CSV table of C-alpha atoms in Angstrom, one decimal:
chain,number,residue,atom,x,y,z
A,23,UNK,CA,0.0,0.0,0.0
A,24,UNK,CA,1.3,3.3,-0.9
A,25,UNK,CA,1.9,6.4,1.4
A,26,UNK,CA,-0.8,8.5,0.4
A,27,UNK,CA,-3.7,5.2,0.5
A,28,UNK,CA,-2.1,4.7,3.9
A,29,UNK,CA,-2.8,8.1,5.5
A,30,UNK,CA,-5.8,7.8,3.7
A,31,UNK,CA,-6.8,4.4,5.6
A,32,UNK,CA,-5.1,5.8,8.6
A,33,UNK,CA,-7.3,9.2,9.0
A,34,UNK,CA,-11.1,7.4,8.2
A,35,UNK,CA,-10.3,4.9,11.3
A,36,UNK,CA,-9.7,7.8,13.2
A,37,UNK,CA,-12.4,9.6,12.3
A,38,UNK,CA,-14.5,6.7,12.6
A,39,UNK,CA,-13.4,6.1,16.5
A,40,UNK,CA,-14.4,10.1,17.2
A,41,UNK,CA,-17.5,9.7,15.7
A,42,UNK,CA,-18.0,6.4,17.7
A,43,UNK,CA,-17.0,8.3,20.7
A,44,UNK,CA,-19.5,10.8,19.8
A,45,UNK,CA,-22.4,8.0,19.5
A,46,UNK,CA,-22.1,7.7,22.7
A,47,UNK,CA,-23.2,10.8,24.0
A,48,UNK,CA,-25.8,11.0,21.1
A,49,UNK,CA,-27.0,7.9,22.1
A,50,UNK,CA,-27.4,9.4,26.2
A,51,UNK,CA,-28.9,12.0,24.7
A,52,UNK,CA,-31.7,9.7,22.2
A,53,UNK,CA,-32.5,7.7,25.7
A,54,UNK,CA,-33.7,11.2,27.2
A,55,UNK,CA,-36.4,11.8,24.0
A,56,UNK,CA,-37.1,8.8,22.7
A,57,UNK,CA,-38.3,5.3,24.4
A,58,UNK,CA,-34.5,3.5,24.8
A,59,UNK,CA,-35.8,0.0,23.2
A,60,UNK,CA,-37.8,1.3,20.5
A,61,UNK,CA,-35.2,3.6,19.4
A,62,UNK,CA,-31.9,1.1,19.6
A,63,UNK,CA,-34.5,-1.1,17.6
A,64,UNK,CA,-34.7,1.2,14.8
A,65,UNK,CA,-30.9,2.6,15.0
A,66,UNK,CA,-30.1,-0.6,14.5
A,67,UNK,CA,-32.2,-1.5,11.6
A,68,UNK,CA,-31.2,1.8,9.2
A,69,UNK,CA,-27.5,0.6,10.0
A,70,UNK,CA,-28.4,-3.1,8.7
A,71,UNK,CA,-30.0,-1.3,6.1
A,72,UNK,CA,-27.4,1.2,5.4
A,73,UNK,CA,-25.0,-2.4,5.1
A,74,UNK,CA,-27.3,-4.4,3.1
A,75,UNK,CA,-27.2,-1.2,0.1
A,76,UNK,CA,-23.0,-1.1,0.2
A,77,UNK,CA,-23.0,-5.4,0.3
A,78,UNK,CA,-25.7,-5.3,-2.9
A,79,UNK,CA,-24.0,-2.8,-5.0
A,80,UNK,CA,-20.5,-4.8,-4.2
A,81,UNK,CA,-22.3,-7.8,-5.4
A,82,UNK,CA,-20.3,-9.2,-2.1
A,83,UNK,CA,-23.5,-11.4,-1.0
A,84,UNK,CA,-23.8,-15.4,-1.0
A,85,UNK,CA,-25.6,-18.0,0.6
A,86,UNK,CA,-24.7,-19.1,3.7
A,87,UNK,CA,-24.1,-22.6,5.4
A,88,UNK,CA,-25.9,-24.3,8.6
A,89,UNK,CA,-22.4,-23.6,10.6
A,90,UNK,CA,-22.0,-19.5,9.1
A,91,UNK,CA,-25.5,-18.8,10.1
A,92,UNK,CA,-25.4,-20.5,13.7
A,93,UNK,CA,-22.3,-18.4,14.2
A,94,UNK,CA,-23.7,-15.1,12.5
A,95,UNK,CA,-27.1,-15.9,14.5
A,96,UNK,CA,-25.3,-16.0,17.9
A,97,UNK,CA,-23.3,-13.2,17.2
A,98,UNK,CA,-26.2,-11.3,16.4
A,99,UNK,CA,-28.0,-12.6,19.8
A,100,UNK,CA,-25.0,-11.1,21.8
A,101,UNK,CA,-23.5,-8.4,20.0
A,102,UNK,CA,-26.6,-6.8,18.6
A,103,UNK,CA,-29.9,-7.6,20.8
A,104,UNK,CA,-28.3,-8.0,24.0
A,105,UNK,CA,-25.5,-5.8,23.4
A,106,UNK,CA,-27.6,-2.4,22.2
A,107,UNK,CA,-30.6,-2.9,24.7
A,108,UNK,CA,-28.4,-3.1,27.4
A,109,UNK,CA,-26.3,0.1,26.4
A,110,UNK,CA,-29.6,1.7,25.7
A,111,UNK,CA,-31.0,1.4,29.0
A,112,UNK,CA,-27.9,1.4,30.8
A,113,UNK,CA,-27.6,5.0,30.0
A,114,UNK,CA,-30.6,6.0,31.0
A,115,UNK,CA,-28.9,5.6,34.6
A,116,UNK,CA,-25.1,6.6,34.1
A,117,UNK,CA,-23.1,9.4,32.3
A,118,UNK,CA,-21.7,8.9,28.9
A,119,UNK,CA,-18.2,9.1,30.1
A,120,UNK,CA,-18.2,6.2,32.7
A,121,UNK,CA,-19.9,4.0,30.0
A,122,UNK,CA,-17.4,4.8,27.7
A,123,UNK,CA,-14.7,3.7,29.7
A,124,UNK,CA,-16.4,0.4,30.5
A,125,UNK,CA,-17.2,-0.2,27.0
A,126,UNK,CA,-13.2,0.2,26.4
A,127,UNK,CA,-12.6,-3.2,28.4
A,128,UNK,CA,-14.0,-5.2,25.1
A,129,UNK,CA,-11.0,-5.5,23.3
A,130,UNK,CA,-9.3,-7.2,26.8
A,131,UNK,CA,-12.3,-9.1,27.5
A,132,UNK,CA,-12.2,-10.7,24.1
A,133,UNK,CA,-8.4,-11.4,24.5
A,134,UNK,CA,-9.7,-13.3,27.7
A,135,UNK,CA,-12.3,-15.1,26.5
A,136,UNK,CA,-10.0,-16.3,23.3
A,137,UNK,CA,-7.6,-17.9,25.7
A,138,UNK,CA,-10.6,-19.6,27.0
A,139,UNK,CA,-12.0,-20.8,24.0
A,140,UNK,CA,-10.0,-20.4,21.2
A,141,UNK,CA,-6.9,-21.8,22.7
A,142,UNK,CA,-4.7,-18.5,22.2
A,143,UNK,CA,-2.0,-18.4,24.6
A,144,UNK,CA,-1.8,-16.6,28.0
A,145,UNK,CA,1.7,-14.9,28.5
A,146,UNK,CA,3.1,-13.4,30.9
A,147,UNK,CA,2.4,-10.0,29.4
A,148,UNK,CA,-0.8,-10.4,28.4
A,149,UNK,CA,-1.6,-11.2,32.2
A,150,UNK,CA,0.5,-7.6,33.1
A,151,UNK,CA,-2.1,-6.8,30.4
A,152,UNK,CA,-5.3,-7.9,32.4
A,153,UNK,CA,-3.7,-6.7,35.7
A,154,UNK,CA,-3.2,-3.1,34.7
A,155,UNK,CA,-7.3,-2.8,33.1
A,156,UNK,CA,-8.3,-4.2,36.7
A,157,UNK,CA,-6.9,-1.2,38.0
A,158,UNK,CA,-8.3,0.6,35.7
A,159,UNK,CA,-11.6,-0.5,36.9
A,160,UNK,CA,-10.5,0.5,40.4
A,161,UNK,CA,-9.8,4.0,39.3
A,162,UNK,CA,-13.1,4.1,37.0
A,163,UNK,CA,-15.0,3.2,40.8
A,164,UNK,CA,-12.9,6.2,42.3
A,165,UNK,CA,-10.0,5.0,43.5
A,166,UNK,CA,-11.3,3.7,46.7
A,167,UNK,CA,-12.2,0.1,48.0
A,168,UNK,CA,-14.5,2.0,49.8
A,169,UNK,CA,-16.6,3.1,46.4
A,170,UNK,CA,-15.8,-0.7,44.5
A,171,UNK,CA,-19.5,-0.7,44.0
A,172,UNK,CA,-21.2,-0.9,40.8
A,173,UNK,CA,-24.3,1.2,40.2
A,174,UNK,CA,-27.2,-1.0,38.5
A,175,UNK,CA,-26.4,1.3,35.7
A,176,UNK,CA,-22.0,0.2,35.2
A,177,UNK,CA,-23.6,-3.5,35.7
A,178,UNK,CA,-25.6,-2.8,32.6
A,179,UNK,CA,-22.7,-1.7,30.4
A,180,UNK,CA,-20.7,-4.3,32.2
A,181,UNK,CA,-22.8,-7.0,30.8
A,182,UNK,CA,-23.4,-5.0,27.3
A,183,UNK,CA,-19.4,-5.0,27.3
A,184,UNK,CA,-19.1,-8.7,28.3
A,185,UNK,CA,-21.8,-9.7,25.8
A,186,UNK,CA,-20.3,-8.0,22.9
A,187,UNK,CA,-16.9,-9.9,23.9
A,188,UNK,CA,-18.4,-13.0,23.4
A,189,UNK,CA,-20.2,-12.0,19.7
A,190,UNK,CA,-16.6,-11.6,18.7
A,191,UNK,CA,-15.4,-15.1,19.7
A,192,UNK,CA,-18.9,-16.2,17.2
A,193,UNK,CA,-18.4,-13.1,14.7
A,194,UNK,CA,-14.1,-14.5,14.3
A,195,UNK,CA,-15.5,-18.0,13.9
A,196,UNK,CA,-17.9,-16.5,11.2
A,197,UNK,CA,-15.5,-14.9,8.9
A,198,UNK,CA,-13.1,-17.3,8.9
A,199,UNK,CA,-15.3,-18.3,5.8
A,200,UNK,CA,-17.8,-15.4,5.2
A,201,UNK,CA,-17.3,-11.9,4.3
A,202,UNK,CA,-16.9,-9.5,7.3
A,203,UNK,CA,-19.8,-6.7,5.7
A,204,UNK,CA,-22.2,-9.8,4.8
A,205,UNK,CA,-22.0,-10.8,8.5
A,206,UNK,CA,-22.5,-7.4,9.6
A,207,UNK,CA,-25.5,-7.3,7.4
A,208,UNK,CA,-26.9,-9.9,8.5
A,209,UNK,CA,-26.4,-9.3,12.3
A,210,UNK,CA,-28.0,-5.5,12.3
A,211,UNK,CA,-31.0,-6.9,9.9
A,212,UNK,CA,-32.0,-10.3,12.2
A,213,UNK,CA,-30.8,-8.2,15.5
A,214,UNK,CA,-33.2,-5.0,14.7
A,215,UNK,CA,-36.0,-7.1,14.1
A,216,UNK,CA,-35.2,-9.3,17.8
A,217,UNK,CA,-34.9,-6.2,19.3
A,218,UNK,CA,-38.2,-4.7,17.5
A,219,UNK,CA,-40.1,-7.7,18.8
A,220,UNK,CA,-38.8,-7.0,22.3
A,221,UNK,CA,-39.9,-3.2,22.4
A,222,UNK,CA,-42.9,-4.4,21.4
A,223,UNK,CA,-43.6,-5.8,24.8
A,224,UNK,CA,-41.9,-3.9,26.7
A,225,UNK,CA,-42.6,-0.6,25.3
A,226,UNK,CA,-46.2,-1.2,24.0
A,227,UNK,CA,-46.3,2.3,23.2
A,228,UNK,CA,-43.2,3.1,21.6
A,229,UNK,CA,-43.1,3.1,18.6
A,230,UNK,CA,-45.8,6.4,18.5
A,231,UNK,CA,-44.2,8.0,21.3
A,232,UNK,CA,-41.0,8.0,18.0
A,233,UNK,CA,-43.0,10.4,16.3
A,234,UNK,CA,-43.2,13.1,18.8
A,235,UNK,CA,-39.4,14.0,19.1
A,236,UNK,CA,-37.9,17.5,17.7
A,237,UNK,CA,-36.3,17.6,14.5
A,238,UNK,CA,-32.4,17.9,16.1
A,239,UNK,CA,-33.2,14.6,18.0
A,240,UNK,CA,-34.3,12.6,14.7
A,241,UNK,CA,-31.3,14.5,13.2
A,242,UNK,CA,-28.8,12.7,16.1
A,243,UNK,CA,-31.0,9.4,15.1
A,244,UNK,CA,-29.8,9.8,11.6
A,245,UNK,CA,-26.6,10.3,12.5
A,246,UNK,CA,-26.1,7.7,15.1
A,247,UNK,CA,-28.1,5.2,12.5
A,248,UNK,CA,-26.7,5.7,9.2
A,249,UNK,CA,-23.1,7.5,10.2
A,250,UNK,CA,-22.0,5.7,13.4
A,251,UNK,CA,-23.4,2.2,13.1
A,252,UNK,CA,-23.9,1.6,9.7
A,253,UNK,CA,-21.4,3.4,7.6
A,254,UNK,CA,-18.4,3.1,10.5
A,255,UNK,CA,-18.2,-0.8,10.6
A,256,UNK,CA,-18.2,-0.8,7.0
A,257,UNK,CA,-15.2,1.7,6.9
A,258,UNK,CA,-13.6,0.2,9.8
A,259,UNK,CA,-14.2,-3.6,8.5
A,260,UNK,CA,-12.2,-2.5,5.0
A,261,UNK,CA,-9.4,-1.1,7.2
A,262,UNK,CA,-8.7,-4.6,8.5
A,263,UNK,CA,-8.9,-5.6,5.4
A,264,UNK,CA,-5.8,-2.9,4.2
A,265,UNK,CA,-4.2,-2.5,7.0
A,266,UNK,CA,-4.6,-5.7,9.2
A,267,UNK,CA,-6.5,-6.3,12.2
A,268,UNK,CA,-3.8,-5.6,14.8
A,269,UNK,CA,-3.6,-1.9,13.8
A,270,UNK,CA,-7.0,-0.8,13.3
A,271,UNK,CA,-7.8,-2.7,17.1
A,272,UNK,CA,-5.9,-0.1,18.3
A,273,UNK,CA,-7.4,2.5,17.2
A,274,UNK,CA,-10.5,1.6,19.5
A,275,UNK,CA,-8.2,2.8,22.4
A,276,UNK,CA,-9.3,6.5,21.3
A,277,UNK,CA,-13.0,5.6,21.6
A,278,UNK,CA,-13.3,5.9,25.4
A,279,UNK,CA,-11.2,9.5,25.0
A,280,UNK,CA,-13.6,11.0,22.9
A,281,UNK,CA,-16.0,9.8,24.6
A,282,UNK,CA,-15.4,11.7,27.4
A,283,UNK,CA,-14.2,14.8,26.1
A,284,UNK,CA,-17.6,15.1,24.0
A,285,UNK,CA,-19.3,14.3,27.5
A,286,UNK,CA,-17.8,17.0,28.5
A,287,UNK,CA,-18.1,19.5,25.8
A,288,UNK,CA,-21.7,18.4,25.0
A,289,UNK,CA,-23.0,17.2,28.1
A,290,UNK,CA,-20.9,19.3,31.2
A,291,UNK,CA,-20.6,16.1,32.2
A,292,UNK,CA,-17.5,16.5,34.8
A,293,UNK,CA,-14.5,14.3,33.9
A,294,UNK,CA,-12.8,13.5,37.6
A,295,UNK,CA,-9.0,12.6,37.9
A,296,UNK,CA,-9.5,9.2,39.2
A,297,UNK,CA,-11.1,8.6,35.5
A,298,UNK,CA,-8.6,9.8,33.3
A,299,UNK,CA,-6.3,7.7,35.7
A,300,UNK,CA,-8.3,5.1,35.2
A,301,UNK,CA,-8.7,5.5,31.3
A,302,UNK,CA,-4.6,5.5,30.9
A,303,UNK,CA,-4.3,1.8,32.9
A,304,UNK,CA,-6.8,0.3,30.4
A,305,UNK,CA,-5.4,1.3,27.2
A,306,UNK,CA,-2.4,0.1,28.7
A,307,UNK,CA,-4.1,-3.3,30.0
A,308,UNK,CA,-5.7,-3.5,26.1
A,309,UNK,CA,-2.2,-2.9,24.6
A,310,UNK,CA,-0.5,-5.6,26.7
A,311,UNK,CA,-3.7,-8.1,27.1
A,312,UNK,CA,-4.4,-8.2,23.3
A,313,UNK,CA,-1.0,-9.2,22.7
A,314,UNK,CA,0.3,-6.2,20.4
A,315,UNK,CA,2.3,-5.3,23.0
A,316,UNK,CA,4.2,-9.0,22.4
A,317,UNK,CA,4.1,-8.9,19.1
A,318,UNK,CA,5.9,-5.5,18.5
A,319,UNK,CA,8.8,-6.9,21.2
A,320,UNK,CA,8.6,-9.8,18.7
A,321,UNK,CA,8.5,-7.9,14.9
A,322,UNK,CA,12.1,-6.0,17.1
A,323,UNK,CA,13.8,-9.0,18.0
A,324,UNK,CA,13.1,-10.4,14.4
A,325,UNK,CA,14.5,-7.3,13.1
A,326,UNK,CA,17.7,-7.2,15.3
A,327,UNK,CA,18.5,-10.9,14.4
A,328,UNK,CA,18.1,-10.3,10.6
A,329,UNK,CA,20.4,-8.0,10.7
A,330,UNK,CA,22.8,-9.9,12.5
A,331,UNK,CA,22.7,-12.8,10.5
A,332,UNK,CA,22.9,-10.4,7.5
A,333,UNK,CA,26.0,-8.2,9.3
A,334,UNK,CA,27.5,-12.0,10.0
């Protein structure tokens, strides 16, 4: 890949993690308006919308077998239904920024649960990794044993963040044979309707109570929908595909930081010291626990020893 492409590749994931920073708060802001269930419901259905248009005029779409849609179906179940009800009605009881730095402990978690069940290896750096996002937690919860209680709200977003772990184990399994934006398709499309279905029941009156927003709130729908969802997995699916999954994971790290300075600028929410704290020893804990830590130390070592042999 050439310089310029790079940059290119480079500046859209980067723009993409702001504007998924930003979702966040739009999203606090949607729960305030609009009834949280119905509203994730259809958020999620223009994305998978929004993904089936770019898949169709890729001509990237084919039939899947029994084992891709098991896989796509349970990733679906956890990383779309499960995932964005809980978020939705999680913030309905915390700020923006503290679920933003929960929601940062996904890429670790998933780490985790691939040593589990994938058989990747546990080093010794990747538990330095896990270690350091602990404390993190500690400082998210104020520093203090005294305050290591979670509101029902940071339970919420601690499940939506352990549930979107797990659809990554079923979304890696997926794609090992299907294309990444098919899978996403498929996910939002199935996952909107679950999550219709559920609103349904237990927001009876919901989907009316949609039409009586102002226009700037359908406006941060449409933007939250179409932009954040829809459009920024597809851009940040083809970045894997340029630039390799390693790099573009870390990216993510910046998601929790805009988060909270948007929370700030857009919400006064108040951004304490114990959270920024907090917010340094999980990026850390992601870089170590994911392994790219390791493998840079490795890609060195690699380096340093070809040229020796090529000195010798």
């Amino acid at each position: 890949m050439n310089q310029k492409r790079l940059l290119l590749t480079y500046g859209l994931v980067f723009f993409v993690t702001a504007i998924w920073g930003l979702n966040l708060v739009i999203i606090k802001v949607l729960v305030e308006d609009l009834p949280p269930q119905t509203m994730t419901a259809f958020r999620i259905m223009m994305a998978g919308i929004t993904a089936l248009i770019i898949i169709v005029l890729g001509k990237s779409f084919r039939r899947l077998s029994k084992k891709e849609w098991i896989y796509t179906l349970l990733g679906m179940l956890f990383g779309v239904t499960l995932h964005h009800l809980l978020i939705a009605v999680g913030l309905t009881m915390i700020d923006a920024s503290n679920a933003s730095l929960i929601l940062a402990l996904v890429p670790l978690t998933t780490a985790i649960l691939a040593v589990l069940f994938l058989g990747e290896q546990l080093t010794k750096l990747r538990v330095i990794g896990f270690s350091l996002a602990l404390t993190g937690v500690f400082f998210i919860q104020g520093g203090s044993f005294s305050n290591m209680q979670l509101s029902q709200g940071e339970l919420i977003l601690f499940i939506a963040m352990f549930v979107q772990a797990i659809s990554f184990i079923f979304v890696k399994k997926a794609t090992e044979t299907l294309d990444s934006k098919q899978v996403t398709t498929i996910m939002y499309l199935a996952g909107s309707i679950g999550l219709l279905i559920i609103s349904f029941i237990t927001e009876p009156g919901g989907v009316s109570e949609m039409t009586s927003a102002s226009l700037f709130t359908y406006f941060l729908f449409i933007v939250s929908g179409l932009v954040a969802t829809g459009i920024g997995y597809i851009v940040f699916n083809a970045a894997i595909q340029q630039i390799g999954a390693g790099q573009t994971a870390i990216f993510n790290n910046f998601v929790p930081f805009f988060g909270l300075v948007f929370s700030a600028i857009f919400l006064n929410e108040t951004i304490t010291t114990s959270q920024l704290i907090g917010f340094v020893f999980i990026v850390a804990g992601v870089l170590f626990g994911t392994g790219y830590i390791e493998k840079l130390w490795e890609k060195k070592h690699r380096r340093i020893n070809n040229t020796k042999k090529s000195v010798g």
